[in-house]
XYZ file of C-alpha atoms in Angstrom:
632
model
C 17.953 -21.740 -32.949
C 16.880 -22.709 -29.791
C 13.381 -22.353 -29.102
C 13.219 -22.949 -25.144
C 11.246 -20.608 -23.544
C 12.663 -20.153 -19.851
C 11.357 -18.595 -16.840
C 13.353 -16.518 -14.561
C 13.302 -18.870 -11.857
C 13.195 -21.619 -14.223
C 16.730 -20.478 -15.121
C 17.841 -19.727 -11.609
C 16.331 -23.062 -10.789
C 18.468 -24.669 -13.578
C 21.394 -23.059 -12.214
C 20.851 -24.898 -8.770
C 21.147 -28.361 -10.560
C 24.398 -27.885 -12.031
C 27.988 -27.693 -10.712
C 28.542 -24.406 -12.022
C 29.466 -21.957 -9.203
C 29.014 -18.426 -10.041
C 28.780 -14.971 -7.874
C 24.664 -13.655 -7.783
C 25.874 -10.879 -9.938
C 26.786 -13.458 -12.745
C 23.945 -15.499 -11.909
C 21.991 -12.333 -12.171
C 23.362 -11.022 -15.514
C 22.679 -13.789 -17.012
C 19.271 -14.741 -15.715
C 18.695 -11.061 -17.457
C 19.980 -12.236 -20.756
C 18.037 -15.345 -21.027
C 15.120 -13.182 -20.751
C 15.898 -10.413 -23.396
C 15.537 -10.777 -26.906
C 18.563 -10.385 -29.024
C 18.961 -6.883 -29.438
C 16.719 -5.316 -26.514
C 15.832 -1.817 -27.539
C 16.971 0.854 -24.614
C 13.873 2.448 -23.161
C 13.817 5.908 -24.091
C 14.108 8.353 -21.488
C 10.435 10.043 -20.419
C 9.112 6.328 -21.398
C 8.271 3.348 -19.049
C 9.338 -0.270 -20.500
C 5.830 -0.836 -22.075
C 4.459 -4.849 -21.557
C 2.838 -6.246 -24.565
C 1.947 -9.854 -23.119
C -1.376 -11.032 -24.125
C -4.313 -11.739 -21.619
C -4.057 -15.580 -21.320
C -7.423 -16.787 -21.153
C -7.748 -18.864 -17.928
C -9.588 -21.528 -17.048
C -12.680 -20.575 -14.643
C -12.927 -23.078 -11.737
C -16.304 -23.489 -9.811
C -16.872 -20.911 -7.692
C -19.796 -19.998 -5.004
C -19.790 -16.767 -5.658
C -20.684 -16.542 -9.517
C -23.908 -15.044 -10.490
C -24.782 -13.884 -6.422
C -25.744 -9.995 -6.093
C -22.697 -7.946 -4.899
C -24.078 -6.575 -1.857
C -22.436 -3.630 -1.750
C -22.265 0.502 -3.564
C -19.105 2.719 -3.077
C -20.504 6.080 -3.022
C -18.378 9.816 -2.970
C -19.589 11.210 -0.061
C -16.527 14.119 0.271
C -18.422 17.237 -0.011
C -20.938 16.444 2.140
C -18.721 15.235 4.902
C -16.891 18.541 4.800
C -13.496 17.549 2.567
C -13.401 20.603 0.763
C -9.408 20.948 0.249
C -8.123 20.655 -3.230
C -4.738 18.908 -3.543
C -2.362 20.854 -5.462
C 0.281 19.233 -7.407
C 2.526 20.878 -10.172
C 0.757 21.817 -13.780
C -2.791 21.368 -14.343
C -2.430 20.657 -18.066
C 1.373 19.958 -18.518
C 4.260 19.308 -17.017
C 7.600 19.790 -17.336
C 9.082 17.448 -14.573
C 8.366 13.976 -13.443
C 8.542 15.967 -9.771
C 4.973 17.545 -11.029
C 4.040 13.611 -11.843
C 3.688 11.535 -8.753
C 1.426 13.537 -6.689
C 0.634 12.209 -2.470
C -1.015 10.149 -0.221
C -3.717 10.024 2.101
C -3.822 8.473 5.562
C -6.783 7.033 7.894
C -5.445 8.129 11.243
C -6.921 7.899 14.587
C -4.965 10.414 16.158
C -6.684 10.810 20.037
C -7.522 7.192 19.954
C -11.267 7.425 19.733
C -12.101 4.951 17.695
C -13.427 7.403 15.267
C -10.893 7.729 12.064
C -9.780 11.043 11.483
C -8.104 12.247 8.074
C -4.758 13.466 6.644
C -4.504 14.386 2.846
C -0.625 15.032 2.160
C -0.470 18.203 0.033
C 2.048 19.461 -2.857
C 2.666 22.618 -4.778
C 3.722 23.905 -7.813
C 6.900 25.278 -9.796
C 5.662 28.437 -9.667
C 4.810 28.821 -5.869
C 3.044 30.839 -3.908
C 2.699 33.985 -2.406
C 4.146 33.622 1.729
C 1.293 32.848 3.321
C -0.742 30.987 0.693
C 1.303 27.946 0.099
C -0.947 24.817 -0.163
C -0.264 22.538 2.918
C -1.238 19.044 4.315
C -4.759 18.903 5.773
C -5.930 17.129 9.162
C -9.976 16.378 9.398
C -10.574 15.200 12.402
C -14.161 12.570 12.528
C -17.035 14.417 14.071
C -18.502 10.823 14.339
C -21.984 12.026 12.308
C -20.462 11.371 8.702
C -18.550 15.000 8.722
C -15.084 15.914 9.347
C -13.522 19.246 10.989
C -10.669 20.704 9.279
C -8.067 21.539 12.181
C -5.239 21.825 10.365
C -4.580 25.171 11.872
C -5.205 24.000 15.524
C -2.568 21.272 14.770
C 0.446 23.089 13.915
C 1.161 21.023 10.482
C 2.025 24.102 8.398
C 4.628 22.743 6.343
C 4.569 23.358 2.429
C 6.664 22.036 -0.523
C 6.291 18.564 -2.514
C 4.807 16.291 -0.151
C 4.612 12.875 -1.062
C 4.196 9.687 1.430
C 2.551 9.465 4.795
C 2.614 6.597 7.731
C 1.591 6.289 11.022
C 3.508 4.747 14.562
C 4.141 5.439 18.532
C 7.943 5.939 17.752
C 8.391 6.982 21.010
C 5.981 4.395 23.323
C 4.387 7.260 24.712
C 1.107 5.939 23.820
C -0.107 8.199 20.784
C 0.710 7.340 17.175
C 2.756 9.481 15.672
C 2.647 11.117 11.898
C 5.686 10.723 9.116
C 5.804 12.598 6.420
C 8.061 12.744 3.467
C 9.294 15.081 1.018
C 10.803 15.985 -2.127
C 13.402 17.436 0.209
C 13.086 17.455 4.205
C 11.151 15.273 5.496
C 8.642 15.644 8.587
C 8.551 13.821 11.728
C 5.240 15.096 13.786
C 5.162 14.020 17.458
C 1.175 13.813 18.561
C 0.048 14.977 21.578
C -3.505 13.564 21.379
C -5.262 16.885 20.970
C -5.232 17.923 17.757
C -1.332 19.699 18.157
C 1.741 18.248 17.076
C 5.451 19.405 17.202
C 7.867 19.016 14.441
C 10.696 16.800 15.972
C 12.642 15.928 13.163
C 15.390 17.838 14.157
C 15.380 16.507 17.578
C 15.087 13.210 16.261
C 17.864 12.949 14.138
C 16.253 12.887 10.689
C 17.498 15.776 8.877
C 18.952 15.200 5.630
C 22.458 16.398 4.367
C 21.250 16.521 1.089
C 17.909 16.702 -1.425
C 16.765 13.518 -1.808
C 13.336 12.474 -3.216
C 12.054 10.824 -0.848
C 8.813 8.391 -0.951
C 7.149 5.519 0.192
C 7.538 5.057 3.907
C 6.802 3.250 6.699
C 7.488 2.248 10.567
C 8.561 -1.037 10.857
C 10.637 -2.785 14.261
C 13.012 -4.635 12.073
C 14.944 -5.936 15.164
C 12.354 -6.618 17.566
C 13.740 -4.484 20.066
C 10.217 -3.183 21.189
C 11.270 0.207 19.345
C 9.679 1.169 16.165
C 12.713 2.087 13.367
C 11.524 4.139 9.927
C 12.005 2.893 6.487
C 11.369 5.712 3.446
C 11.985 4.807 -0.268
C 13.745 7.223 -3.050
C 12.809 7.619 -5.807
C 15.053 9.879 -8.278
C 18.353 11.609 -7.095
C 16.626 14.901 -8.934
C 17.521 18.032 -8.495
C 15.458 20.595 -11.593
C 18.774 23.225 -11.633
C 20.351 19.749 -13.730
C 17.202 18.187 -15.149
C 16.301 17.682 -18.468
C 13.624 19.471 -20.228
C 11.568 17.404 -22.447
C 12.117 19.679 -25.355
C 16.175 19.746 -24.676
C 16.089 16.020 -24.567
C 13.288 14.633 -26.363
C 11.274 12.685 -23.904
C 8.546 11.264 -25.471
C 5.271 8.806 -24.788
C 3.748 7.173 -27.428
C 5.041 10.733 -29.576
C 3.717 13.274 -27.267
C 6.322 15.119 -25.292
C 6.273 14.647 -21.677
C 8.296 14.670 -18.731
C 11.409 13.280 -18.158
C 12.108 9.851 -16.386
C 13.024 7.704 -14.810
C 14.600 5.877 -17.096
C 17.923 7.677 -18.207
C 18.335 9.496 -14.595
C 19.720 8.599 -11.422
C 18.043 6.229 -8.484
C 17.677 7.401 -5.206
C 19.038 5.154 -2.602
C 16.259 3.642 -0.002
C 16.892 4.584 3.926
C 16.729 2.417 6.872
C 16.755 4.724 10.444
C 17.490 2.080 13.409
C 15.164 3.990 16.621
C 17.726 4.081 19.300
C 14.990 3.977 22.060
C 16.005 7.655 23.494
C 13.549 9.562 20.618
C 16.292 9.477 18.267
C 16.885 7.281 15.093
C 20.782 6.509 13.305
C 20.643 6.270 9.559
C 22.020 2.546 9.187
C 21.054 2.448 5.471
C 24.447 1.143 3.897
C 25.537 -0.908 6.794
C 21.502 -3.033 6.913
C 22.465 -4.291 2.545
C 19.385 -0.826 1.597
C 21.543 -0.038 -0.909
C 22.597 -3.712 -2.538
C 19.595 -3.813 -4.580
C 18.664 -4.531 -8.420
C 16.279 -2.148 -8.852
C 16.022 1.154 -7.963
C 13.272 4.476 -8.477
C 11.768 3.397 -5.457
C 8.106 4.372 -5.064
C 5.844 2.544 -2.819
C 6.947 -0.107 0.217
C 4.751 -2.203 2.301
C 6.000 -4.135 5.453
C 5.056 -7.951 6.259
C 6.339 -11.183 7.363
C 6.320 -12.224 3.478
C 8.528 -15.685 4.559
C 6.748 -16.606 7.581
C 9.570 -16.871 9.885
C 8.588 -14.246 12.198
C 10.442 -11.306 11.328
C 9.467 -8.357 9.275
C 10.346 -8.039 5.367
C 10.314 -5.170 2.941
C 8.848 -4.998 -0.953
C 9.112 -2.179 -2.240
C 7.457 -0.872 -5.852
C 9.776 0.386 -8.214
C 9.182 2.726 -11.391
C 10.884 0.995 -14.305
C 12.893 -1.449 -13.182
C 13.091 -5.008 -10.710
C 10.951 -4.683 -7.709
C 12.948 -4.909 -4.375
C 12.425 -7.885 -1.704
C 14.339 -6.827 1.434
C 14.388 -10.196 3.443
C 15.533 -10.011 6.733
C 18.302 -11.596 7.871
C 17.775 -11.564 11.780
C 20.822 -9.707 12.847
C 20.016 -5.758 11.493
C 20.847 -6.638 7.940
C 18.568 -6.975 4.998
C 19.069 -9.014 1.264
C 17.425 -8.549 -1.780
C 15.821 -11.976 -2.741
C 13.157 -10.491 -5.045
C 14.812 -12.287 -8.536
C 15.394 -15.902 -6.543
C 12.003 -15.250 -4.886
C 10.149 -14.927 -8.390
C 8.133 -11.288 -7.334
C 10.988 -8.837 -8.994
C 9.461 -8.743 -12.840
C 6.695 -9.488 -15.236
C 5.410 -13.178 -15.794
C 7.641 -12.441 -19.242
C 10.867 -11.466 -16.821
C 10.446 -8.170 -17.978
C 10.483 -4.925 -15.679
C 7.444 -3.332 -14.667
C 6.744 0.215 -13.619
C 5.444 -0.094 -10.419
C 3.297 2.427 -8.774
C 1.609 1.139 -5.522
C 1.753 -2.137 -3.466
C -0.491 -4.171 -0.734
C -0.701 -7.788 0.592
C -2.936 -9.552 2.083
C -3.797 -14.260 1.894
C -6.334 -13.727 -0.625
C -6.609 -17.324 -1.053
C -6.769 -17.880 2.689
C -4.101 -20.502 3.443
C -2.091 -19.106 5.532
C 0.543 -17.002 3.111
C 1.147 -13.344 2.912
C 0.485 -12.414 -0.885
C 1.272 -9.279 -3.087
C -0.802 -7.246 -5.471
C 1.299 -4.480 -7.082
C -0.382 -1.945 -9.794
C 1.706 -1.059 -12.458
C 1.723 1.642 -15.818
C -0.488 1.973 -18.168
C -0.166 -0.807 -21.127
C 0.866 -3.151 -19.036
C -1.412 -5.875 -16.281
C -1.340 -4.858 -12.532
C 0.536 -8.041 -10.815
C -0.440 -10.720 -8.512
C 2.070 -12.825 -6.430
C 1.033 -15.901 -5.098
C 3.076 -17.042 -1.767
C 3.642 -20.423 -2.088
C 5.270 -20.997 1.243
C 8.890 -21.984 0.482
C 10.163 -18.620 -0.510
C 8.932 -18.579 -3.343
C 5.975 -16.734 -5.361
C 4.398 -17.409 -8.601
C 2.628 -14.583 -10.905
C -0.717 -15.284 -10.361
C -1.954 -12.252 -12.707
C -4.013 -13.913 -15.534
C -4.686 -16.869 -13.482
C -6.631 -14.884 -11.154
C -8.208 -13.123 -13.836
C -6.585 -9.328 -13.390
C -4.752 -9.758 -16.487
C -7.748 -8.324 -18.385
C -7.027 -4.535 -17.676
C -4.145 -2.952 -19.303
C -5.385 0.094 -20.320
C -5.350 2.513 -17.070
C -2.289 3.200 -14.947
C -3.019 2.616 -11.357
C -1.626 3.743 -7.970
C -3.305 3.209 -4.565
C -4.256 -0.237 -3.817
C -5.633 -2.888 -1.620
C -6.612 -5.812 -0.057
C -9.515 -5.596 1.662
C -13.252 -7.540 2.201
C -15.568 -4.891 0.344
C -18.617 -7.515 1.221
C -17.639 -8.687 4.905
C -17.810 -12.495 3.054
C -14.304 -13.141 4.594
C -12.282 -13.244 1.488
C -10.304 -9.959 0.456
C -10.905 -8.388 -2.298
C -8.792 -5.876 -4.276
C -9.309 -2.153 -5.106
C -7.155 -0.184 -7.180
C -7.068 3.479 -8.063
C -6.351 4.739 -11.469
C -5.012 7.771 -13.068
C -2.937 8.523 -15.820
C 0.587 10.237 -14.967
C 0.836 12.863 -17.996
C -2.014 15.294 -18.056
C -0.525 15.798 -21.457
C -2.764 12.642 -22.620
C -5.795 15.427 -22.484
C -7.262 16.560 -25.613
C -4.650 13.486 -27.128
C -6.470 10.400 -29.395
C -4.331 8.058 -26.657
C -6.425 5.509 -25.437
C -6.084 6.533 -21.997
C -7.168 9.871 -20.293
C -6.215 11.803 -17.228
C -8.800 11.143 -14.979
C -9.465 7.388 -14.464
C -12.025 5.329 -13.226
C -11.225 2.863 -10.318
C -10.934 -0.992 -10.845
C -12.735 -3.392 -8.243
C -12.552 -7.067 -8.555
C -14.482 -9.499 -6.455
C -12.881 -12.650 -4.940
C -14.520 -15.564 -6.348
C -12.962 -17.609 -3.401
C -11.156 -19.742 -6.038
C -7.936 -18.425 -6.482
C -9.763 -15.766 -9.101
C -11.344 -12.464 -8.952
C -13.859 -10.905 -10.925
C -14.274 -7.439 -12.199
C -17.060 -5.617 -10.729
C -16.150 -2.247 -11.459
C -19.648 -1.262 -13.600
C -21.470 -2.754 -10.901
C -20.051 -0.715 -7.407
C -21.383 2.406 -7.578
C -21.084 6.167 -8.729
C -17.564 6.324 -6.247
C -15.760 3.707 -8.378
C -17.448 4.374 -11.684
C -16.184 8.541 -11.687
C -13.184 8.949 -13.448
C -10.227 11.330 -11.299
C -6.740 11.203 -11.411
C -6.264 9.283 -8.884
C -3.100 8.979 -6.532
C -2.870 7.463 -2.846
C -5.815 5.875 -1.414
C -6.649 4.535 2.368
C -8.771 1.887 3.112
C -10.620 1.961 6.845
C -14.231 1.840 8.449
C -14.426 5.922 9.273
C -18.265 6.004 9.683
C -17.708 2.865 12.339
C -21.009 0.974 10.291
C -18.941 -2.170 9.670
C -17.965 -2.193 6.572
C -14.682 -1.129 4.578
C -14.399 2.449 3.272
C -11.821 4.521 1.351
C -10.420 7.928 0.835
C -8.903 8.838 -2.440
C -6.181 11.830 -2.915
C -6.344 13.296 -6.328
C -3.896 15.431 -8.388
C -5.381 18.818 -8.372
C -8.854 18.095 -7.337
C -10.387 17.498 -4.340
C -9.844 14.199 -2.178
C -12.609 11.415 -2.708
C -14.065 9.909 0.565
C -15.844 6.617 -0.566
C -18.701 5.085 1.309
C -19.581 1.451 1.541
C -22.783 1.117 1.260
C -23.784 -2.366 2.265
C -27.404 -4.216 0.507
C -26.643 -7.872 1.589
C -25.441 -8.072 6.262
C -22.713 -9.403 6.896
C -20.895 -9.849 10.131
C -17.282 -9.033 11.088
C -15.021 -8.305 13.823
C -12.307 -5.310 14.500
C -9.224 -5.510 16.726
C -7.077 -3.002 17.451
C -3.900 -3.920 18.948
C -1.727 -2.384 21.955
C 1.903 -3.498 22.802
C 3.490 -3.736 26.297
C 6.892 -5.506 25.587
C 6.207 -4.974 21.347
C 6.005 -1.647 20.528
C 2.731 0.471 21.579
C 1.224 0.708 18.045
C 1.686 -3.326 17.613
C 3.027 -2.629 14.343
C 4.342 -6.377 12.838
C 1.739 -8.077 14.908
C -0.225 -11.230 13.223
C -3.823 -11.701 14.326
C -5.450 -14.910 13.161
C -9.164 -15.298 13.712
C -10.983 -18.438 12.979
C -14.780 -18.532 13.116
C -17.708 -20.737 11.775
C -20.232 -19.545 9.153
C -23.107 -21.274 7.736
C -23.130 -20.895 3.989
C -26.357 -20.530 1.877
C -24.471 -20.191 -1.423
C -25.078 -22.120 -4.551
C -22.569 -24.850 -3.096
C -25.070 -25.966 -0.080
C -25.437 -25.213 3.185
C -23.335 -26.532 5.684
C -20.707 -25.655 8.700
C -17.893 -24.292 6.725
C -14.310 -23.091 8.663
C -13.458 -19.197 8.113
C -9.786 -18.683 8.753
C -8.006 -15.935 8.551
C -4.774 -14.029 9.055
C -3.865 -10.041 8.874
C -0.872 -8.051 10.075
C -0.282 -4.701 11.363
C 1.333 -2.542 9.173
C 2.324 0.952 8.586
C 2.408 2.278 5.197
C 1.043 0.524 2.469
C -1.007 1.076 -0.721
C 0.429 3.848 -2.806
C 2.539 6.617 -0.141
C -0.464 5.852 2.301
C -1.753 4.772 5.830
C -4.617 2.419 6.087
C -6.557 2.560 9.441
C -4.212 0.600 11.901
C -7.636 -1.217 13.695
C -7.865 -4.990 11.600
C -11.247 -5.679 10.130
C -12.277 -8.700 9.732
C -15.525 -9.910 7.056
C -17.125 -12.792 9.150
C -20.065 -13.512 7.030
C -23.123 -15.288 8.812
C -20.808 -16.161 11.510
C -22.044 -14.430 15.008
C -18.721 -14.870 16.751
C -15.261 -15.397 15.834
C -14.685 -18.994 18.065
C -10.480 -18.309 18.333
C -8.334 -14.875 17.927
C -4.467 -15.368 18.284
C -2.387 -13.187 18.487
C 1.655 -13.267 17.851
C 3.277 -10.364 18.934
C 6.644 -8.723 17.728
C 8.159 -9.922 21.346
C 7.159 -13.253 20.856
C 4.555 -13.340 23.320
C 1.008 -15.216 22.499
C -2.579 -13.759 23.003
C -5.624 -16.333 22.379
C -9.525 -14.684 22.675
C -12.202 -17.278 22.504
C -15.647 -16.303 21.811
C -15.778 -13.138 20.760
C -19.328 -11.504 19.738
C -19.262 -10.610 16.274
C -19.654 -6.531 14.786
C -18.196 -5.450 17.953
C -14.847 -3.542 17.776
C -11.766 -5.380 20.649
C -8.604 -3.334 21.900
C -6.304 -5.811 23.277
C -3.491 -5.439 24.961
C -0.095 -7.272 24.879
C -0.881 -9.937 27.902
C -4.562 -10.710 26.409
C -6.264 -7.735 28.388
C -9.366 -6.371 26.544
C -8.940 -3.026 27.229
C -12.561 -1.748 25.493
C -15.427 -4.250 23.734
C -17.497 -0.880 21.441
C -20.201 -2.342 19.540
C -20.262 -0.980 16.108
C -22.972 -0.600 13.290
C -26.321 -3.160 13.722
C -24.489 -3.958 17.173
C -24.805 -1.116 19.018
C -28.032 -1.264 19.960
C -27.171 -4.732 22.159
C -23.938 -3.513 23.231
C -22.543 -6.173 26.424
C -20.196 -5.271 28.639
C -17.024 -7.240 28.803
């Protein structure tokens, strides 16, 4: 017997050498067998594919950062600061669809332009409903700029109900105020924002109502074609409808011997959309014609946008439940390919597929490379994808030292600098999917605490979970999460929505100053939100570590994006951790159009708006700053 052990891209690689020519669904097929034992069990339907890899112990490398304090407490600050509406999402203590599973997100969204982040919690409901009138709906807070929030949801006009899932935020129409997306198990939502606190539904008027139930998910605003016009992307997850699903006691669905919900595995995919913005306030569905629907895997859940090949247009990943991951690559001319096998970030370091849940990317390692941290079901590792500039990624997950958790099942998730040190870090909420678990001897429960590792600015993270505070430490069950500076103090928050509980606002409390530096972006010829801009900021900082002191360069690259995380919004202004630095020397800019910005000298702790052209449209001195604000 042959004991090779191959890769999946070894394989593909292997294929590449050879003068076999075969179509990429042969290639595929087979790729897939060299991976599978001989007889591959068929996953049972109610049951993910469970991952039984081994933590590989790494090798540490030298890092700065070992054994230095970590500077910073997440504390729950949501009662206090007035979010006091309970998310409501199918059965409290069982369920008997996956519908009652997946529960919503949460965006950071500035929606009068302020400066000041205001709040949206996506709300659910149940089986049962509700009496007319007292159906549970989405929530807008908007930032009194003291720490509290003002619930205005009924001032708004947002008084949709049903299964919410997903939320983003874009200017679809260049009028100058972002606009809200919301989708549904069902219709989704297109709010138009009128920069007061109202909104109108326009989704009818836009040219987004469905012909039939679809559940959709994941979504965001993208401008795929760099028209200047921002088009709409929204995952599916399940073609469900509960008249024709199975009950877990009609069909046996079982985890680890306790009856649960149903799926995915053994039902039907949804298909992903693509809407093309036709410029007029209108969008054309141009799914099947763009290659949306020529994917390997399917159960779409989460998507995130970015420039993941560094050729200046906008690409898609998108987190699947159960199966391959999807890479949408874009091809330039309205048309989109699936690359994620060839491109190594479709399965498990063991070619196996993963349940994925939630999805964010960010250069961790800082050279220059968009890279991808998805979370994942419980028994198995959360991945990490390291770009390594030719197409390619490599699974960076026990490397980096995040292949130590596979107990929890996380959602919401990010890349983001928890310590203002200038190297992201990752956070990741947990929360187990079956409230069956409860009252169970599984080694999981419901409510989960959060995982937070620190970047040891060595390719590796550490675990610092015990060590951030009471807000990472409490155990919810956690869904979408947003990560954004709400209290405008300088350093990264978050804001956690939670299956039948209230939301979680999380404050970062800093011990150990740092600097940093915000820019918000506004387009002229790109679209108004900048969404798809790259900002690159290069500063130096003097570093006092255990390494030595000396001039050290801090470079750094972000994006803007809409969507992200798990079905959320992250605030759309980029923060960036400067640490002793007390000015960022360069800020470029690349814009969606093409067009180039470059900012020298910018004072550090101060927030920017630019617009397209290099205008600084407002200099606001934030946190320890604002006491020396200058005038630009």
């Amino acid at each position: 017997m042959n004991e090779k052990i191959w890769t999946r891209r070894g394989f593909i690689t292997s294929l590449s050498r050879t003068a076999l020519v075969l179509s990429m669904e042969d290639v595929l097929k087979l790729a897939a067998h060299a991976q599978q034992p001989a007889t591959q069990p068929v996953p049972q339907i109610g049951a993910r594919p469970e991952y039984t890899a081994k933590a590989r112990g790494a090798k540490m490398l030298p890092s700065p950062v070992t054994g230095t304090p970590l500077g910073f407490s997440f504390i729950d600050v949501a009662k206090e600061s007035g979010l006091n509406a309970k998310t409501i999402y199918g059965g409290q203590h069982k369920n008997r669809y996956l519908l009652e599973t997946t529960g919503c997100g949460v965006a950071f969204y500035d929606f009068d332009h302020d400066d000041w982040l205001d709040l949206f919690l996506v709300n659910g409901t149940t089986l049962e409903g509700f009496p007319k009138g007292q159906e549970p709906i989405s929530r807008l807070f908007k930032n009194n700029r003291d720490g509290t929030f003002t619930d205005i949801t009924a001032k708004s006009g947002m008084t949709r109900s049903g299964w919410g899932q997903g939320c983003c935020v874009g200017d679809y129409d260049n009028d100058g105020l972002d606009d809200l997306f919301v989708s549904y198990y069902g219709q989704n939502i297109l709010y138009k924002n009128h920069g007061d606190g109202t909104f109108t539904d326009v989704t009818a008027k836009a040219g987004l109502t469905q012909s039939r139930l679809r559940w959709n998910s994941g979504c965001a605003f993208l401008d795929y074609d760099k028209d200047g016009h921002l088009d709409l992307f929204v995952a599916n997850y399940i073609d469900f409808d509960i008249k024709t699903a199975p009950l877990p006691e009609a069909a046996g669905c079982a985890y680890k011997g306790m009856q649960v919900a149903c799926g995915p595995p053994g039902l039907d995919g949804g298909k992903n959309i693509l809407y093309h913005n036709n410029g007029d306030g209108t969008f054309t569905d141009v799914s099947q014609k763009s290659g949306m629907w020529e994917t390997i895997g399917t159960y779409g859940l989460s998507v995130t946008v970015a420039d993941l090949d560094n050729d200046g247009w906008p690409d898609i990943y998108v987190a699947n439940d159960s199966t391959a991951a999807t890479y949408y690559q874009n091809q330039k001319d309205g048309t989109f390919k699936d690359v994620a096998v060839e491109s190594g970030i479709a399965y498990s370091p063991d070619g196996k597929p993963q349940a994925g849940m939630g999805v964010s990317v960010g250069d961790f390692n800082r050279d220059g490379l968009l890279d991808i941290v998805k979370t994942n079901f419980a028994g198995d590792t959360d991945s990490l994808y390291l770009n390594l500039g030719d197409g390619t990624f490599e699974d960076h997950t026990y490397l980096s030292g995040l292949g130590i958790n596979t107990r929890y099942l996380g959602w919401g998730v990010g890349f983001l600098d928890v310590d203002n040190d200038g190297w992201l870090d990752i956070f990741i909420s947990n929360g187990h999917v079956y409230p069956e678990v409860d009252g169970s001897h599984l080694d999981a429960p419901y409510a989960e605490h959060k995982y937070l590792y620190r970047n040891l600015r060595n390719g590796q993270f550490e675990e610092v979970t015990d060590q951030a505070g009471s807000g990472i430490t409490t155990a919810v069950p956690a869904r979408g999460c947003a990560f954004g500076d709400y209290n405008n103090d300088g350093t990264m928050d978050a804001v956690v929505n939670c299956v039948n509980a209230p939301p979680q606002l999380l404050r970062n409390e800093a011990t150990i100053q740092r600097n940093w530096i915000k820019v918000r972006l506004v387009g002229t010829k790109s679209n108004r939100t900048a969404v798809g801009a790259r900002i690159t900021v290069t500063a130096q900082t003097t570093s006092q570590e255990k390494s030595g002191v000396g001039k050290q360069p801090l470079r750094q690259i972000e994006e803007v994006r809409s969507g992200g995380s798990y079905y959320s919004q992250n605030d759309l202004r980029i923060h960036f951790g400067l640490d002793q630095a007390v000015k960022a020397d360069l800020v470029e800019i690349v814009w969606p159009s093409g067009s180039r910005d470059a900012l020298k000298d910018l004072a550090a702790n101060h927030l920017y708006v630019i617009e397209e052209g290099g205008k600084i449209l407002k200099s606001m001195p934030m946190g320890a700053a604002v006491a020396v604000e200058k005038k630009v």
